[in-house]
XYZ file of C-alpha atoms in Angstrom:
269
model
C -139.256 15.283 -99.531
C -137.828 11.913 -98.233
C -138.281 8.363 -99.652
C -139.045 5.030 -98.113
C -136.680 2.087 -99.090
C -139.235 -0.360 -100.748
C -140.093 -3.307 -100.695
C -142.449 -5.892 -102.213
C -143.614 -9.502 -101.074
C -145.279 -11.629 -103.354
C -146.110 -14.750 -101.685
C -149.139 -16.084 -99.677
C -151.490 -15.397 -97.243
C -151.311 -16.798 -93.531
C -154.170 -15.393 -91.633
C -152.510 -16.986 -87.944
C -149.805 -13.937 -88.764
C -146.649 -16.008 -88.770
C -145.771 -16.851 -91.755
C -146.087 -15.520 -95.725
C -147.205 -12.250 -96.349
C -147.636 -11.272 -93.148
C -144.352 -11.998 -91.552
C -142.897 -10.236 -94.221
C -144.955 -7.101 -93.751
C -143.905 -7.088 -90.017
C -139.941 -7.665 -91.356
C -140.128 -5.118 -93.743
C -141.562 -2.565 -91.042
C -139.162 -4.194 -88.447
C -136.078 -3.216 -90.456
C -137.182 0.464 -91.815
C -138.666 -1.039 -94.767
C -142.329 0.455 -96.944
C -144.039 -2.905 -97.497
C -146.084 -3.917 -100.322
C -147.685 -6.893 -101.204
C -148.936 -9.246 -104.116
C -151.232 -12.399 -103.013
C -150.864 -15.113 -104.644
C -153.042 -17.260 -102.400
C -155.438 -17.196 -99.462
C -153.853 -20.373 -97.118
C -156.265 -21.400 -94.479
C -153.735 -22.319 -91.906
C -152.495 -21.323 -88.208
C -149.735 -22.574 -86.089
C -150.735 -26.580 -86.249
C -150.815 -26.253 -89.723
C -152.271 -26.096 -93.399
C -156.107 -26.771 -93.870
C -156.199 -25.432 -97.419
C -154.891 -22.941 -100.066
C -157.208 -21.051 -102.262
C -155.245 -19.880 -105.489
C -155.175 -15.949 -106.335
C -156.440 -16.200 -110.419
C -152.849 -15.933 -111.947
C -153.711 -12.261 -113.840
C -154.713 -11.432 -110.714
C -151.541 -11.357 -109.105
C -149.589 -9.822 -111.889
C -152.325 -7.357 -111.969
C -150.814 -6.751 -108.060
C -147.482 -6.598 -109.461
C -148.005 -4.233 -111.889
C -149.824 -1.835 -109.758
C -147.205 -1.812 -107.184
C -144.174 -1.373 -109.219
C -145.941 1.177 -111.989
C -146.880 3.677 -108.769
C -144.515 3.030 -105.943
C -141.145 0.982 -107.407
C -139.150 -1.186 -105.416
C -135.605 -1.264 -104.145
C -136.282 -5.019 -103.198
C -138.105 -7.878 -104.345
C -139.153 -10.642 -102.222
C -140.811 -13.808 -103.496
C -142.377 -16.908 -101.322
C -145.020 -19.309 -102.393
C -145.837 -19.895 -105.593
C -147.901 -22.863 -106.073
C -148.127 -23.855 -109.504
C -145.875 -23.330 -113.100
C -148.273 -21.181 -114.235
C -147.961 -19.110 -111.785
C -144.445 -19.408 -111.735
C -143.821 -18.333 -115.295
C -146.220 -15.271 -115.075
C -144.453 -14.154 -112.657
C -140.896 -14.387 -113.731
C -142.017 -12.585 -116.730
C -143.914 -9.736 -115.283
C -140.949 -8.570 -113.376
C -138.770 -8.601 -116.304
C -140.169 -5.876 -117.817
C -139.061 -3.847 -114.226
C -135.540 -4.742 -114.243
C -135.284 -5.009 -110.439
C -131.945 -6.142 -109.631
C -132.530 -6.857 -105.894
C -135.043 -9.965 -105.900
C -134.818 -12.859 -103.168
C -136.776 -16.000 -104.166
C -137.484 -18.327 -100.821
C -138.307 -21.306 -103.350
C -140.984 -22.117 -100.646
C -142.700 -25.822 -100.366
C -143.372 -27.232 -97.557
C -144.712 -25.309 -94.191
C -143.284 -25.854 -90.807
C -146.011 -28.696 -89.935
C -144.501 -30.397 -93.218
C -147.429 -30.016 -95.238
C -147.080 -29.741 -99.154
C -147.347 -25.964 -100.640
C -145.824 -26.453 -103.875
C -147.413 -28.440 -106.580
C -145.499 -31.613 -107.991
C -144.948 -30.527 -111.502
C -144.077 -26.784 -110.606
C -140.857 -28.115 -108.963
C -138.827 -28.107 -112.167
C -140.336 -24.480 -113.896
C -138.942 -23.064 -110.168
C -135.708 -24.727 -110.725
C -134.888 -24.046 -114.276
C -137.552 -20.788 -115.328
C -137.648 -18.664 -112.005
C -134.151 -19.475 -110.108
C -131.910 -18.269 -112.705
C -133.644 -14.819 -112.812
C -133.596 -13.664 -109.767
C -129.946 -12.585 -107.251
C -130.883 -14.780 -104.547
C -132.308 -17.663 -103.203
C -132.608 -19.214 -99.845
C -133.383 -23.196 -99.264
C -133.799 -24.289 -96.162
C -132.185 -28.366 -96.329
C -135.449 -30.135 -97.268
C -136.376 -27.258 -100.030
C -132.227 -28.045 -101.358
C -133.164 -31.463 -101.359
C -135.728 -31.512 -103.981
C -134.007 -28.957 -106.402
C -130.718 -31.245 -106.298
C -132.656 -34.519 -106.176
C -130.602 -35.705 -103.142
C -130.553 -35.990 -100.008
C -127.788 -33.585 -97.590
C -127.017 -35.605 -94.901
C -124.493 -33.726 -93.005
C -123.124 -29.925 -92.230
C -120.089 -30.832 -94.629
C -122.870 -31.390 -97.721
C -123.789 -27.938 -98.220
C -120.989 -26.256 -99.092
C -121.132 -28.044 -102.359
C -124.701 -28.118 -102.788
C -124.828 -24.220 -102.258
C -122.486 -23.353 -105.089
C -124.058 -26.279 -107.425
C -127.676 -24.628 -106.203
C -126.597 -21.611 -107.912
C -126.441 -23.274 -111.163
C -123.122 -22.618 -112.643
C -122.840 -19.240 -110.266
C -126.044 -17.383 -111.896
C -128.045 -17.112 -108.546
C -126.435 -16.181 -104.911
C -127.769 -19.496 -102.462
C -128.019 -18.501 -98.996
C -128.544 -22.181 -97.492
C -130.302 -22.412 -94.184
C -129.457 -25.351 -91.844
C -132.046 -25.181 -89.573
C -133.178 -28.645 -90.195
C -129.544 -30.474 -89.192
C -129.430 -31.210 -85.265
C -125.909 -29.645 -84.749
C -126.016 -27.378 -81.075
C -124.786 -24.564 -84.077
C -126.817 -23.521 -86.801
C -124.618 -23.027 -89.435
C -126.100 -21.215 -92.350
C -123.922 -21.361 -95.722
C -124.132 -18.047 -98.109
C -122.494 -18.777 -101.443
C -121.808 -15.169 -103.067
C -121.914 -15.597 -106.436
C -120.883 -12.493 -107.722
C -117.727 -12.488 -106.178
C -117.224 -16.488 -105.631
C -117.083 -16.246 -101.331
C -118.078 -18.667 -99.391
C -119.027 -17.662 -95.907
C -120.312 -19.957 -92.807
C -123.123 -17.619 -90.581
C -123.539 -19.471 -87.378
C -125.456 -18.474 -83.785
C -126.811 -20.979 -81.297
C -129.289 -22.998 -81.887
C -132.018 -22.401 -79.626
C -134.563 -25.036 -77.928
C -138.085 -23.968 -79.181
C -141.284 -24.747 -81.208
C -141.856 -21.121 -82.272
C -140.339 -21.748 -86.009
C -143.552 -21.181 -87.610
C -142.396 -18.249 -90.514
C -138.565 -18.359 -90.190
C -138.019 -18.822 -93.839
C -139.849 -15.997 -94.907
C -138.675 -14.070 -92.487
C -135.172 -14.624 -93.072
C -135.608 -14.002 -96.817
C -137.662 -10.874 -96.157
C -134.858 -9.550 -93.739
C -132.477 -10.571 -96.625
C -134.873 -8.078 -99.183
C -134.639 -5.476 -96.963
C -131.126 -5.046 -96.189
C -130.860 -5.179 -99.683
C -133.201 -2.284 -100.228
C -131.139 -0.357 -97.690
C -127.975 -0.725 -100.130
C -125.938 -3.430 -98.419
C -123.898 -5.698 -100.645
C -124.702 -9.337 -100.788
C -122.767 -10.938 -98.258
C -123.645 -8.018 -95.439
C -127.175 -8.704 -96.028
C -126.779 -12.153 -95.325
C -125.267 -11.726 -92.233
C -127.528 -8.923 -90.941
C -130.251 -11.130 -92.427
C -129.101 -14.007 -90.072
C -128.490 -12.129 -87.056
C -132.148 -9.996 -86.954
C -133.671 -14.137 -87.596
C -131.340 -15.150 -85.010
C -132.820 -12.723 -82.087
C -136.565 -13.351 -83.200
C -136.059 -16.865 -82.542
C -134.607 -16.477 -79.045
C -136.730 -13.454 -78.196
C -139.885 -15.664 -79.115
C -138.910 -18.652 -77.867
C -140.213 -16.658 -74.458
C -143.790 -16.832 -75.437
C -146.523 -19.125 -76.191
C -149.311 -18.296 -78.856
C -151.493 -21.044 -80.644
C -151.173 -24.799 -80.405
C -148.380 -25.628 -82.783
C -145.251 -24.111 -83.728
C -145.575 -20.503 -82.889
C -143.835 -17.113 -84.465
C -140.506 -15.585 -84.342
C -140.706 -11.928 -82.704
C -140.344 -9.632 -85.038
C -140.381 -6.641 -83.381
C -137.707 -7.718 -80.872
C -135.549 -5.132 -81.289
C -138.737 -2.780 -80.673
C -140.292 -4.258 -77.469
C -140.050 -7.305 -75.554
């Protein structure tokens, strides 16, 4: 019999379809994934932006966990919103006990409209609890910002800040530079299993339809991962399959705000 590479999102709900669990679901089915999910919250939101987010009880969501990883496994791990240190901590010790060595945090605060999703005091259990236990995390410039309590104010920062984001070279930083204003996006993956450095860059393109490209980057990132790439391949296959939904979406219009990425680009147009 064959086997599905697996993986599993834990991470929030977005009921517009962009973003959180949702985008990840189509990634991970994009990119010959199984997808599984743990909720961690019910976000009333849509492409203008975040009305409200109505917190998963914490056993509840390791209860998720659990019943994912005791039946099905994982190759890959992907985790997204987690709003509060509670939360945090539970679930940085539930997945302990799987020993999953392929587990991409997206240390997720703020949405695309700029609205909080991170609680003030959970900022710090992220940085020094959750971080250091998983192989790879991936900031966008704002998210860097707060875990290095400075601001990046040029392309020629984050070099530096991704090797002192991965904290003495325990965690792999793949550093997203969407938010710069440079005609090339250059993302900055800092392997740190290995010590390379690598610069992925494509075009930027003109467009609205951001909403989700964080977690779908980092659930592209899971999933060649699951499919037994090494680090640094993953990152750039991770960074080209973002880099086509973003052009291939920027065709279409769909809600008010920033709209999706396509997915399925590479499916249908």
């Amino acid at each position: 019999m064959k086997t599905y590479r697996r993986c599993l999102s834990i991470a929030g709900s977005d009921p517009s379809g962009g973003a959180g669990i949702q985008a990840d679901l189509k990634t991970f089915s994009a990119l010959g994934c199984y997808g599984m999910t743990a909720i961690v919250a019910v976000v009333d939101e849509n492409t203008a932006g975040v009305t409200g987010v109505h917190p998963v009880p914490v056993d509840f969501v390791t209860g998720q966990i659990r019943s994912c990883l005791d039946d099905i496994g994982a190759d890959a791990i992907k985790i997204g919103m987690l709003h509060s240190a509670e939360l945090i901590r539970a679930v940085k010790d539930t997945l302990e006990g799987y020993g999953t060595r392929n587990t991409v945090l997206d240390p997720v605060m703020v949405a695309t409209s700029g609205d909080p999703l991170l609680q003030a005091d959970a900022v710090a259990t992220l940085r020094d609890e959750l971080i250091p236990s998983v192989r790879v995390i991936t900031p966008n410039i704002p998210e860097a910002e707060l875990l290095l309590g400075r601001t990046l104010k040029s392309q020629e920062d984050l070099p530096e800040a991704a090797k002192e984001l991965s904290q003495g070279g325990r965690v792999s930083v793949l550093l997203k530079a969407g938010h710069m204003h440079d005609d090339t996006v250059a993302d900055i993956f800092y392997n740190a299993e290995d010590g390379s450095l690598t610069v992925l860059e494509s075009p930027r393109t003109a467009t609205r339809n951001t909403h989700g490209t964080g977690c779908t980057m980092s659930s592209a990132l899971a999933s060649f991962l699951a499919h037994g790439h090494d680090l640094t391949e993953a990152a750039r296959l991770a960074k080209a399959y973002i880099s086509r939904a973003i052009t291939a979406g920027a065709g279409y219009r769909i809600g008010h705000g920033h709209g999706p990425v396509h997915h399925f680009c590479d499916w249908w147009q």
